[in-house]
Tab-separated table of C-alpha atoms in Angstrom:
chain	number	residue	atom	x	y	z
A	1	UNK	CA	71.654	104.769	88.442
A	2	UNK	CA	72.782	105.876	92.076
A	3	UNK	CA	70.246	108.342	92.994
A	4	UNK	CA	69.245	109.448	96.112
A	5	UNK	CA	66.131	107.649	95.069
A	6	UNK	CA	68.057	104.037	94.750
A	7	UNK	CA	69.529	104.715	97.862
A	8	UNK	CA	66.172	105.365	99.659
A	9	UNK	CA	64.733	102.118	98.372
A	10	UNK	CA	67.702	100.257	99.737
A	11	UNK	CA	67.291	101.462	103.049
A	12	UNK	CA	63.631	100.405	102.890
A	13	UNK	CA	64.708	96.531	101.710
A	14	UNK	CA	67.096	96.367	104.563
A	15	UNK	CA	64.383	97.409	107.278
A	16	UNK	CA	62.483	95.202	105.705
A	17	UNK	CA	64.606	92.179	106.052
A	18	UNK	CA	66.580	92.949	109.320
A	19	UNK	CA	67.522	89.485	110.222
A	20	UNK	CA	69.095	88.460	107.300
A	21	UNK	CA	70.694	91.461	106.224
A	22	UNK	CA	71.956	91.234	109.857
A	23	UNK	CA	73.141	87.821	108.913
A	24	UNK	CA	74.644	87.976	105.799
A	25	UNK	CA	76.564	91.958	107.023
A	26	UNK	CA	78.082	89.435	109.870
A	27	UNK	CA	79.437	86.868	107.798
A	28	UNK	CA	81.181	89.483	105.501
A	29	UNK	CA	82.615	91.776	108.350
A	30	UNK	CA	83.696	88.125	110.112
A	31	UNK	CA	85.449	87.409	106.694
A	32	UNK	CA	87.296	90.826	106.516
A	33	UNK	CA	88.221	90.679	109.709
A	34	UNK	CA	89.835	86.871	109.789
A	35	UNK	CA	91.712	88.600	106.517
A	36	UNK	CA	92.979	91.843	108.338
A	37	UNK	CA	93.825	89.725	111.604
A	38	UNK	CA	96.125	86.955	109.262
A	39	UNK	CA	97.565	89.432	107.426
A	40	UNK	CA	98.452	91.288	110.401
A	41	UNK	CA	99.928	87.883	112.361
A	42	UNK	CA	101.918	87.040	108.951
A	43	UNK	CA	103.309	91.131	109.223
A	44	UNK	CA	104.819	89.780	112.554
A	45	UNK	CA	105.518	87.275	112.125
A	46	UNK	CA	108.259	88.703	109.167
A	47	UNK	CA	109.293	91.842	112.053
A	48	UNK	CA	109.997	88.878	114.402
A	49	UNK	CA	112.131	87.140	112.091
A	50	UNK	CA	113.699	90.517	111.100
A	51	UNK	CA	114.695	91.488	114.629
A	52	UNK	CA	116.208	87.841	115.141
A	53	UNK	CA	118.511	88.273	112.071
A	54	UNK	CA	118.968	92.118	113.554
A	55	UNK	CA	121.223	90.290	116.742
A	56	UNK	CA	124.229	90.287	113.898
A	57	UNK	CA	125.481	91.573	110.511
A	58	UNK	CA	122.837	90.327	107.769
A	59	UNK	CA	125.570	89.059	105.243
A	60	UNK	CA	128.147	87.411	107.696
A	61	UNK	CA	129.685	84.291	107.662
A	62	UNK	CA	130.966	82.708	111.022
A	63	UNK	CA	133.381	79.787	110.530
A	64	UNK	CA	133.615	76.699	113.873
A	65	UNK	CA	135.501	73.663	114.274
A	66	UNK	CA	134.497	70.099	115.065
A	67	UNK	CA	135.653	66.976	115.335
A	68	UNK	CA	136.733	64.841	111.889
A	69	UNK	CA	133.735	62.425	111.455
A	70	UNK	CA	136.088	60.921	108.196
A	71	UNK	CA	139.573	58.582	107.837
A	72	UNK	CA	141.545	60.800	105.667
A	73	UNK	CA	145.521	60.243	105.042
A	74	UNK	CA	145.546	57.994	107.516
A	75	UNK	CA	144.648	60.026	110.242
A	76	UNK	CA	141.527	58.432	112.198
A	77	UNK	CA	138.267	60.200	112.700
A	78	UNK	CA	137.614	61.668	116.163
A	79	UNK	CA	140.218	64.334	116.267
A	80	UNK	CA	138.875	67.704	116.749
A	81	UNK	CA	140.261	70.740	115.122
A	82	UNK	CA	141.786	73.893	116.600
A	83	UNK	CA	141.859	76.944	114.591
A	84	UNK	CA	145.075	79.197	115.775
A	85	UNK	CA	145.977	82.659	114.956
A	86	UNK	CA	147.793	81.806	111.685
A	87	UNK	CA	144.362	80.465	110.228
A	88	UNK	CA	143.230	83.597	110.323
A	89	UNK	CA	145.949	85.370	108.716
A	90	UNK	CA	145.831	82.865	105.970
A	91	UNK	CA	142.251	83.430	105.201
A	92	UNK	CA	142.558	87.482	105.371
A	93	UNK	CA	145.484	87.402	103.111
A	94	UNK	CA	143.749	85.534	100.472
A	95	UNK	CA	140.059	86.807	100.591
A	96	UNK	CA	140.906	89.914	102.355
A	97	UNK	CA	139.733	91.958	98.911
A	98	UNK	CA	136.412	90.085	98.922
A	99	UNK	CA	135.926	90.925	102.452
A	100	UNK	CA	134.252	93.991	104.698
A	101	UNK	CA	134.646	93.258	107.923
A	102	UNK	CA	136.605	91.114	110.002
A	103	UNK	CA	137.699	88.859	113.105
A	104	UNK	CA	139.083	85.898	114.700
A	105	UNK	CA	137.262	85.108	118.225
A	106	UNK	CA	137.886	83.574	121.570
A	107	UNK	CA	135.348	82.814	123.666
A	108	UNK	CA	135.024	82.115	127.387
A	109	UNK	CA	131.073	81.668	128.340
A	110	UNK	CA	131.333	82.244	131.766
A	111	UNK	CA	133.373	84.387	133.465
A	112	UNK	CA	132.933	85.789	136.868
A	113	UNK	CA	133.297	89.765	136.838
A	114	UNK	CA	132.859	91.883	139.749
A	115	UNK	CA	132.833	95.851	140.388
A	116	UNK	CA	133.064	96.700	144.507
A	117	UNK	CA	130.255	94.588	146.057
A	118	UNK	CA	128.788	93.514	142.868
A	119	UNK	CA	129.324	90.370	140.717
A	120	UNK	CA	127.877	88.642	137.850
A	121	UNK	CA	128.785	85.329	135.290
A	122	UNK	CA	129.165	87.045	131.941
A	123	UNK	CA	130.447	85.816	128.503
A	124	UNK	CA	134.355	87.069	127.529
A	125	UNK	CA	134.882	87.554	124.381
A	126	UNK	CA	138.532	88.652	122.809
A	127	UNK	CA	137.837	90.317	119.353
A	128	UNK	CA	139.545	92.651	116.750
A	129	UNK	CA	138.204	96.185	116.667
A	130	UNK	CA	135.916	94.968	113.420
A	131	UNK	CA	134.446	93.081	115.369
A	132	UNK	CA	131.720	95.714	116.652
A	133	UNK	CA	130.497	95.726	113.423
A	134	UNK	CA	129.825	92.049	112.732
A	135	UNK	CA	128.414	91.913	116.410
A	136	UNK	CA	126.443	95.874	115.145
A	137	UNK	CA	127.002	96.421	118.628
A	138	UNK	CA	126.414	100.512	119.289
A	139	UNK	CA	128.322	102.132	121.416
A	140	UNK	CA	126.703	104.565	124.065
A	141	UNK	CA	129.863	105.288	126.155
A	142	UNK	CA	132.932	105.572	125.399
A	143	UNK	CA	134.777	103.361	122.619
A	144	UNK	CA	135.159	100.033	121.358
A	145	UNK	CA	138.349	97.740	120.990
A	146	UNK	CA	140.656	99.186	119.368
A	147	UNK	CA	144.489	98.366	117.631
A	148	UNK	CA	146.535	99.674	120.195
A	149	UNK	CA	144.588	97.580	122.433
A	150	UNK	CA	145.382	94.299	119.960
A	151	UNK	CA	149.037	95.398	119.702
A	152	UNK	CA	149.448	96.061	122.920
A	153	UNK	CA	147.327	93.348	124.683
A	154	UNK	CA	146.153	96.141	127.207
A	155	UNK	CA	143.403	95.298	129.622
A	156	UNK	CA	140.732	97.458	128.398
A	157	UNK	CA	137.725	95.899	127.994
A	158	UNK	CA	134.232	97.120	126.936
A	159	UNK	CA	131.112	96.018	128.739
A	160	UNK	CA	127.133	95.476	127.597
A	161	UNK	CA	124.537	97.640	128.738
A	162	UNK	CA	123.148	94.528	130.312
A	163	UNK	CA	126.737	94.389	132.901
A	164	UNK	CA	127.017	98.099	133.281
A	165	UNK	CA	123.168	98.154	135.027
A	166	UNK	CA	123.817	95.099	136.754
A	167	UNK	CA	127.565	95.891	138.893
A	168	UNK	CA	127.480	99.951	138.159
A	169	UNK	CA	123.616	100.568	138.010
A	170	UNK	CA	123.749	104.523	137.842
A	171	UNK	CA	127.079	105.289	138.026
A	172	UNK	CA	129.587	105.985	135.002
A	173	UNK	CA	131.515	102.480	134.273
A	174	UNK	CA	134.396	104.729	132.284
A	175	UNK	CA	138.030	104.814	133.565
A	176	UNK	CA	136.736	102.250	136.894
A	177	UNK	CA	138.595	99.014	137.618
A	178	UNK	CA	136.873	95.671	136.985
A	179	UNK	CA	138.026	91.939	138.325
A	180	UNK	CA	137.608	89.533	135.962
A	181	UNK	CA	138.777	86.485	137.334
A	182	UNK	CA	140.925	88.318	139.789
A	183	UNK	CA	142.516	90.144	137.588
A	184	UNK	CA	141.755	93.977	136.987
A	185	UNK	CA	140.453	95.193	133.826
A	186	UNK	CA	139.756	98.687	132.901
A	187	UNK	CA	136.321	99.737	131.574
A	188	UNK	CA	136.760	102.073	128.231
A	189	UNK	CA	133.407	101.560	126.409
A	190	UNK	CA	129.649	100.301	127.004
A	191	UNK	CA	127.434	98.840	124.203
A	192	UNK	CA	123.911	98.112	123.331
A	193	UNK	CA	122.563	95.564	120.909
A	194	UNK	CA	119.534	94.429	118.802
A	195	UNK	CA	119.649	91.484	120.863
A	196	UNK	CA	118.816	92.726	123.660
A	197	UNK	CA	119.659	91.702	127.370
A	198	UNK	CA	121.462	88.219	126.035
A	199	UNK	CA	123.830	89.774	123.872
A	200	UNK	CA	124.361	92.697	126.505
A	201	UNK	CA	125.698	90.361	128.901
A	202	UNK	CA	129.096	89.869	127.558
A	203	UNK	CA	132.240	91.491	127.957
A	204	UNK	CA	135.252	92.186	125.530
A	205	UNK	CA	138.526	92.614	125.214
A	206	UNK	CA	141.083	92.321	122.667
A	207	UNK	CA	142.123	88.748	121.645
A	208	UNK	CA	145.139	89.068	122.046
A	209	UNK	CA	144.890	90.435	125.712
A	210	UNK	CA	142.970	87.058	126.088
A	211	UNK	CA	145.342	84.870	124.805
A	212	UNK	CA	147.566	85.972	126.851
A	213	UNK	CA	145.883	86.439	130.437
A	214	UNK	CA	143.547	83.448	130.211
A	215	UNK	CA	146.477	80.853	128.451
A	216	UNK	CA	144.979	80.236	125.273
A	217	UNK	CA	148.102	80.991	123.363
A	218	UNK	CA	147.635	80.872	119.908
A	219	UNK	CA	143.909	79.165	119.752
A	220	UNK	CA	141.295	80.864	118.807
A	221	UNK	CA	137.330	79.821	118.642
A	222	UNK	CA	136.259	81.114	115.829
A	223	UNK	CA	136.567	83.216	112.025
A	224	UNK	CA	133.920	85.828	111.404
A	225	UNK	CA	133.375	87.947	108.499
A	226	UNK	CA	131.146	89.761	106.572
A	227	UNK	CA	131.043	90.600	102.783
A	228	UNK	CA	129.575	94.074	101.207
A	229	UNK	CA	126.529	94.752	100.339
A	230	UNK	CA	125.506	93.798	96.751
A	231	UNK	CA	122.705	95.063	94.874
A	232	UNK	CA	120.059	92.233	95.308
A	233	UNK	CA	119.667	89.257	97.529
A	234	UNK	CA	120.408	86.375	95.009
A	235	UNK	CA	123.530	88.221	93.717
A	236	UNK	CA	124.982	88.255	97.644
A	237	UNK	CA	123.603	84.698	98.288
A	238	UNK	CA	125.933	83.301	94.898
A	239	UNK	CA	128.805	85.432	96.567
A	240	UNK	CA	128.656	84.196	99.780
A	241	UNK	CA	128.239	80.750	98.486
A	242	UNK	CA	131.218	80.674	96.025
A	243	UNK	CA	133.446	82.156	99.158
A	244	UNK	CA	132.362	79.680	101.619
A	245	UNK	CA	133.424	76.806	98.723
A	246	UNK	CA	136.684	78.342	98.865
A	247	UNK	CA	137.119	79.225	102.169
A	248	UNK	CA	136.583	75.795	103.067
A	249	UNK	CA	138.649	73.740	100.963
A	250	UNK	CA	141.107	76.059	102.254
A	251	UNK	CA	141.058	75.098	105.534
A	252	UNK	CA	140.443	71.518	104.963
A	253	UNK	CA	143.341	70.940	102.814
A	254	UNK	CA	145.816	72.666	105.935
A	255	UNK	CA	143.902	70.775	108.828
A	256	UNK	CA	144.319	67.836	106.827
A	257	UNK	CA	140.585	67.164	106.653
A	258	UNK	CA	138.707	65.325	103.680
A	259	UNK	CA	136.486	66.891	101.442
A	260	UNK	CA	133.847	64.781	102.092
A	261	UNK	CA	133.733	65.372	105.952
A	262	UNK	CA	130.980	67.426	107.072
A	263	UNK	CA	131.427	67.737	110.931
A	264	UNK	CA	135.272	69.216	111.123
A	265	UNK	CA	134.598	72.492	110.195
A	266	UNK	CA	131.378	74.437	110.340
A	267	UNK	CA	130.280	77.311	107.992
A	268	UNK	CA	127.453	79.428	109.320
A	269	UNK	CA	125.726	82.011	106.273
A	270	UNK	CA	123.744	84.425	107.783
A	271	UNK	CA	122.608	85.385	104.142
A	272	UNK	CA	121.169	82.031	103.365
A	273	UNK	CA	119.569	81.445	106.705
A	274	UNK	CA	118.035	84.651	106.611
A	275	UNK	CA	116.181	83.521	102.965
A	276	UNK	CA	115.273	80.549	104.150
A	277	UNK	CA	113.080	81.932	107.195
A	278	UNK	CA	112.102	85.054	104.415
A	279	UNK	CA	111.031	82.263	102.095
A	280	UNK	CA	109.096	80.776	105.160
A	281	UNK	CA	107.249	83.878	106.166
A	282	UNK	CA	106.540	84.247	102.767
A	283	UNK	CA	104.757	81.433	102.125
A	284	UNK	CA	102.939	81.236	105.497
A	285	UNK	CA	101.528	85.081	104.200
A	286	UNK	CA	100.410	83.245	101.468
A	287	UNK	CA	98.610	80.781	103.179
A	288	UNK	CA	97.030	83.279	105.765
A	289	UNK	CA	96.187	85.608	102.423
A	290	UNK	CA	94.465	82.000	100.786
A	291	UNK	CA	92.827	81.828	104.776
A	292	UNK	CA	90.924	84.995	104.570
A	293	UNK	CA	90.618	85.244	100.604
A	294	UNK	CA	88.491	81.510	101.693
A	295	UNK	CA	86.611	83.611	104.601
A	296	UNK	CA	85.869	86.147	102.553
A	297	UNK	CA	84.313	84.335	99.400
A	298	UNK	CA	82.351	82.314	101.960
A	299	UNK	CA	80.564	86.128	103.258
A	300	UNK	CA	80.403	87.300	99.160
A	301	UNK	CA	78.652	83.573	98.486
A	302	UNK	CA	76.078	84.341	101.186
A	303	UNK	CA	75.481	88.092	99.582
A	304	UNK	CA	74.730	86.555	96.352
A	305	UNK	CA	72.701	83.798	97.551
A	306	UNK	CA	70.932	86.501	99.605
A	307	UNK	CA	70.217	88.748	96.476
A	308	UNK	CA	68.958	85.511	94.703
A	309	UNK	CA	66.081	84.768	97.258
A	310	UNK	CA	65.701	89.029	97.285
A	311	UNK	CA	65.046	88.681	93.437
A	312	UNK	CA	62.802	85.804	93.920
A	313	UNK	CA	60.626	87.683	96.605
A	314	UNK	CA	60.260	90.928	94.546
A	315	UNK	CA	59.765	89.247	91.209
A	316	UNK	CA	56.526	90.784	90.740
A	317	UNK	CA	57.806	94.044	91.446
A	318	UNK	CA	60.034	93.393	89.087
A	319	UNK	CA	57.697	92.485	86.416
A	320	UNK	CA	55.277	95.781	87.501
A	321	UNK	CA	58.769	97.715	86.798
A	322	UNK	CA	58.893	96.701	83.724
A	323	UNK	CA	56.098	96.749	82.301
A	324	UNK	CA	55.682	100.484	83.422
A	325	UNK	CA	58.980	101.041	80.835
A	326	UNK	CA	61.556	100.236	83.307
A	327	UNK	CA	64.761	99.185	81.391
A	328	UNK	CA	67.335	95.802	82.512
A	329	UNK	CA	69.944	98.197	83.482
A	330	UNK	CA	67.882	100.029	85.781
A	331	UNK	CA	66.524	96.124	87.243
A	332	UNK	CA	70.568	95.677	87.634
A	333	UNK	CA	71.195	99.189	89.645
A	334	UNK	CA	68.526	98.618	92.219
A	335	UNK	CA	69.797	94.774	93.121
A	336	UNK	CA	73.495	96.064	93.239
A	337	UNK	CA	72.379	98.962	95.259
A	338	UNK	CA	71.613	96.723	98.057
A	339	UNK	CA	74.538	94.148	97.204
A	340	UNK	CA	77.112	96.698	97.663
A	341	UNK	CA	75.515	98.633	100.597
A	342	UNK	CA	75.288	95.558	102.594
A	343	UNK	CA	78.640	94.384	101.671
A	344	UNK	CA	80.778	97.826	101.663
A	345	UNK	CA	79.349	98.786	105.463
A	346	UNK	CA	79.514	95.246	106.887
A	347	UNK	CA	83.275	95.133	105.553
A	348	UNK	CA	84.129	98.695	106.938
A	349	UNK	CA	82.778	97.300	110.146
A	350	UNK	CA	84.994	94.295	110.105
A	351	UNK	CA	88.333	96.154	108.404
A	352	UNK	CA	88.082	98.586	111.126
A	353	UNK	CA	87.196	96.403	114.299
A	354	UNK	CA	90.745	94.562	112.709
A	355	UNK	CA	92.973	97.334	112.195
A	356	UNK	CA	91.598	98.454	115.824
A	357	UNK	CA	92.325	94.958	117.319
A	358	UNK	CA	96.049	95.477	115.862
A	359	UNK	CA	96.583	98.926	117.006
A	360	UNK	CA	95.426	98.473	120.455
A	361	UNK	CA	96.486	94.483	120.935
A	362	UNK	CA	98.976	94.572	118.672
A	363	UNK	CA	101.881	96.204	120.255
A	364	UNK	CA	101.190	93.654	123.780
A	365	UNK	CA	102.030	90.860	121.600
A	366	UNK	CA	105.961	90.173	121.597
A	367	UNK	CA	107.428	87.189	120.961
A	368	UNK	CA	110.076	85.705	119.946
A	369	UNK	CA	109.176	85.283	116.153
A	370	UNK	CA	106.100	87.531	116.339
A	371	UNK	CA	106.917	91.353	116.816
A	372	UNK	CA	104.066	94.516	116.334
A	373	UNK	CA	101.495	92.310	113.837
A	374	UNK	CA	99.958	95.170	111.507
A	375	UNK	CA	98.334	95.675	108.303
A	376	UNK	CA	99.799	98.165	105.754
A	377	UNK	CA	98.128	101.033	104.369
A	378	UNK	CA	98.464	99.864	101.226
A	379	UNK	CA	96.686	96.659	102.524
A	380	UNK	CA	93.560	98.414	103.913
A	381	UNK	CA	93.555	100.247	100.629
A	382	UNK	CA	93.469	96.749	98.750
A	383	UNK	CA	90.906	95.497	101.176
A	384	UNK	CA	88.265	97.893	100.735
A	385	UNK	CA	88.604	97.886	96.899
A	386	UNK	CA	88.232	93.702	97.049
A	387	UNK	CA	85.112	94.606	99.200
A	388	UNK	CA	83.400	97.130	96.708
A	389	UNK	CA	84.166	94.609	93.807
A	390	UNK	CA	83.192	91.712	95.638
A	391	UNK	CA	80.046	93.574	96.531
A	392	UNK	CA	79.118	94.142	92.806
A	393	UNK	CA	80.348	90.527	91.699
A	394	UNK	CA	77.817	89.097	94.514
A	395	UNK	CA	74.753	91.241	93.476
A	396	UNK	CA	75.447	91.056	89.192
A	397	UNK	CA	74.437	87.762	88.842
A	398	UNK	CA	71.433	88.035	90.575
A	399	UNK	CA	70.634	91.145	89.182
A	400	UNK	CA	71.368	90.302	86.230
A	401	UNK	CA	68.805	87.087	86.597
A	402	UNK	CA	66.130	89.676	87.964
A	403	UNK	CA	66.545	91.941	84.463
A	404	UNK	CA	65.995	89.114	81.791
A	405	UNK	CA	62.438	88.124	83.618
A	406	UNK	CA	59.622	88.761	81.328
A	407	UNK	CA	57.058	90.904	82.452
A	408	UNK	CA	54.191	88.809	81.674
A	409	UNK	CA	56.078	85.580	83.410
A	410	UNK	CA	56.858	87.933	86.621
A	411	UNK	CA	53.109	88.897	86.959
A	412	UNK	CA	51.723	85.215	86.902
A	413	UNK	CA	54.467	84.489	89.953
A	414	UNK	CA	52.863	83.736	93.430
């Protein structure tokens, strides 16, 4: 059935009818490579998304106040709650088991820092030692926070990557003197993040060094934590939902808060954010697959209506065929011959001219929710064995047509 002789005639058909082989190889390769191109956007669109959730621990939960939008025990709406020290320690010493990591944080956005002639506006941030890991901020010199620095509210502080280039640019930050506010802090650590630049423009220090130096007392901005890893998705979504519940009413019931106010405190869930914008680039795949599925069937259509005028023109070959003995099957192998010639090598042409669009365009493309679009492997793979099915589905029918002609019929055909 696929003999060199098959293959010969093909090539023969095609010269003969380069225009609309032309035609009909263009609207397939156009439809394979509007697939390979959507796929590829959807592909970063779900790294872009990935590297935005990368900024901080994938299962934490951040905890902010607000103001009480609700009368409750006769206290008016309008007053806004102040965590303090003692929240925290309530929370740790009843979830502490359920918890991994773990920190209270104050916050100061702007803070002016200087090093010699040098200065910059940086965020301060007083944190426990855990805190590097909720924040996954790597360390590349020296250390991070630790608890003699809580205990003993020294004025160490650890600086981004962003702040070190900016008021040290070569030089090694360790050991030298900062002024924060006119008032000298000692640099023991520098950090990079995910994040990038914005998250490497901040500055920390214990929190209790904070409270102390900057007034804040007892206050602190807010609770972070994070919980363990479990062993799917759903399972740490219910475990992060059932904590939050408690956490909570918790805190409602000591800031005297009603259960039915929504704006006093604020409970952030990295976990369930994250599945809602994995459940969005999910479905926006979807849509891009349904996109160049559409493209595609629209090429394959104009294949098969090709073969169909093909088998109309060489009817009476058809019917010389067989009448000479020439059986239906071997009618069937020389339409499909061409079907899936035309189709397979028009589809290469557009799979590749794709995948080379993404390798070479690709990486210049960088956005905030669209990082390195590509297509799989396993994709291409898929792609070309649609293409050599779609090529046979496109030529059978008309094939098919071309083999139950009657010989006697296909001779009287002008």
């Amino acid at each position: 059935m696929f003999s060199l002789e098959r293959w010969l005639e093909v090539f023969e058909a095609i010269n003969k009818n380069k225009l609309r082989t032309f035609l009909t190889g263009f609207s397939v390769a156009t439809g394979i490579l509007i697939l390979v191109l959507l796929l590829g956007v959807g592909e970063g669109m779900k790294n872009g998304v990935e590297e935005q959730f990368q900024r901080d621990a994938a299962n934490q939960i951040s905890v902010y106040t607000g103001v009480t939008g609700v009368e409750y025990k006769g206290l008016n709406p309008g007053r806004r709650i102040q965590f303090k020290n003692n929240d925290y320690d309530l929370l740790v010493e009843n979830f502490g088991d359920e918890l991994e990591y773990k920190s209270s944080v104050y916050r100061i956005w702007t803070g002016l820092t200087s090093y010699k002639d040098k200065s910059g506006s940086y965020r301060l941030e007083g944190v426990l030692p855990n805190y590097q890991f909720l924040e996954r901020a790597g360390m590349i010199e020296g250390r991070f926070i630790n608890e003699n620095d809580q205990a003993n509210s020294t004025k160490n502080v650890v600086i981004g990557k962003k702040v070190r280039e900016e008021l040290f640019e070569d030089k090694n930050p360790l050991g030298k003197l900062i002024e924060i506010r006119d008032i000298n802090f000692k640099v023991v650590g520098v950090f990079q993040d995910p994040g990038g630049d914005r998250e490497e423009s901040k500055v920390f220090m214990a929190i209790s060094t904070m409270q102390k130096v900057f007034g804040a007392g007892q206050d602190i901005r807010n609770l972070s934590f994070t919980l363990p890893q479990e062993e799917s998705f759903d399972v740490a979504l219910e475990k992060s939902n059932q904590l939050i519940s408690k956490l909570e009413a918790m805190l409602k019931a000591k800031h005297t808060v009603s259960p039915l106010d929504n704006s006093a405190i604020n409970i952030s869930n990295s976990i369930e954010n994250s599945k809602r914008f994995y459940d969005l680039t999910a479905n926006i795949k979807l849509f891009f697959w349904l996109i160049g599925l559409a493209s595609l069937l629209a090429g394959i259509i104009g294949v098969s209506n090709i073969m169909l005028i093909i088998v109309k023109e060489r009817t009476k070959e058809i019917g010389i065929r067989k009448a000479l003995g020439a059986k239906p099957m071997s009618i069937v192998g020389m339409v499909l011959h061409e079907s899936i010639f035309v189709t397979a090598v028009s589809g290469f042409m557009g799979l590749i001219v794709g995948l080379v669009l993404l390798e070479f365009v690709g990486p210049m493309i960088n956005t905030e929710f669209i990082s390195n679009p590509e297509v799989s492997f396993n994709i291409a793979i898929s792609t070309v064995i649609v293409l050599v099915l779609a090529g046979a589905v496109a030529g059978f029918f008309p094939a098919w047509r071309g083999a139950k002609i009657k010989p006697i019929n296909a001779l009287r055909e002008e």
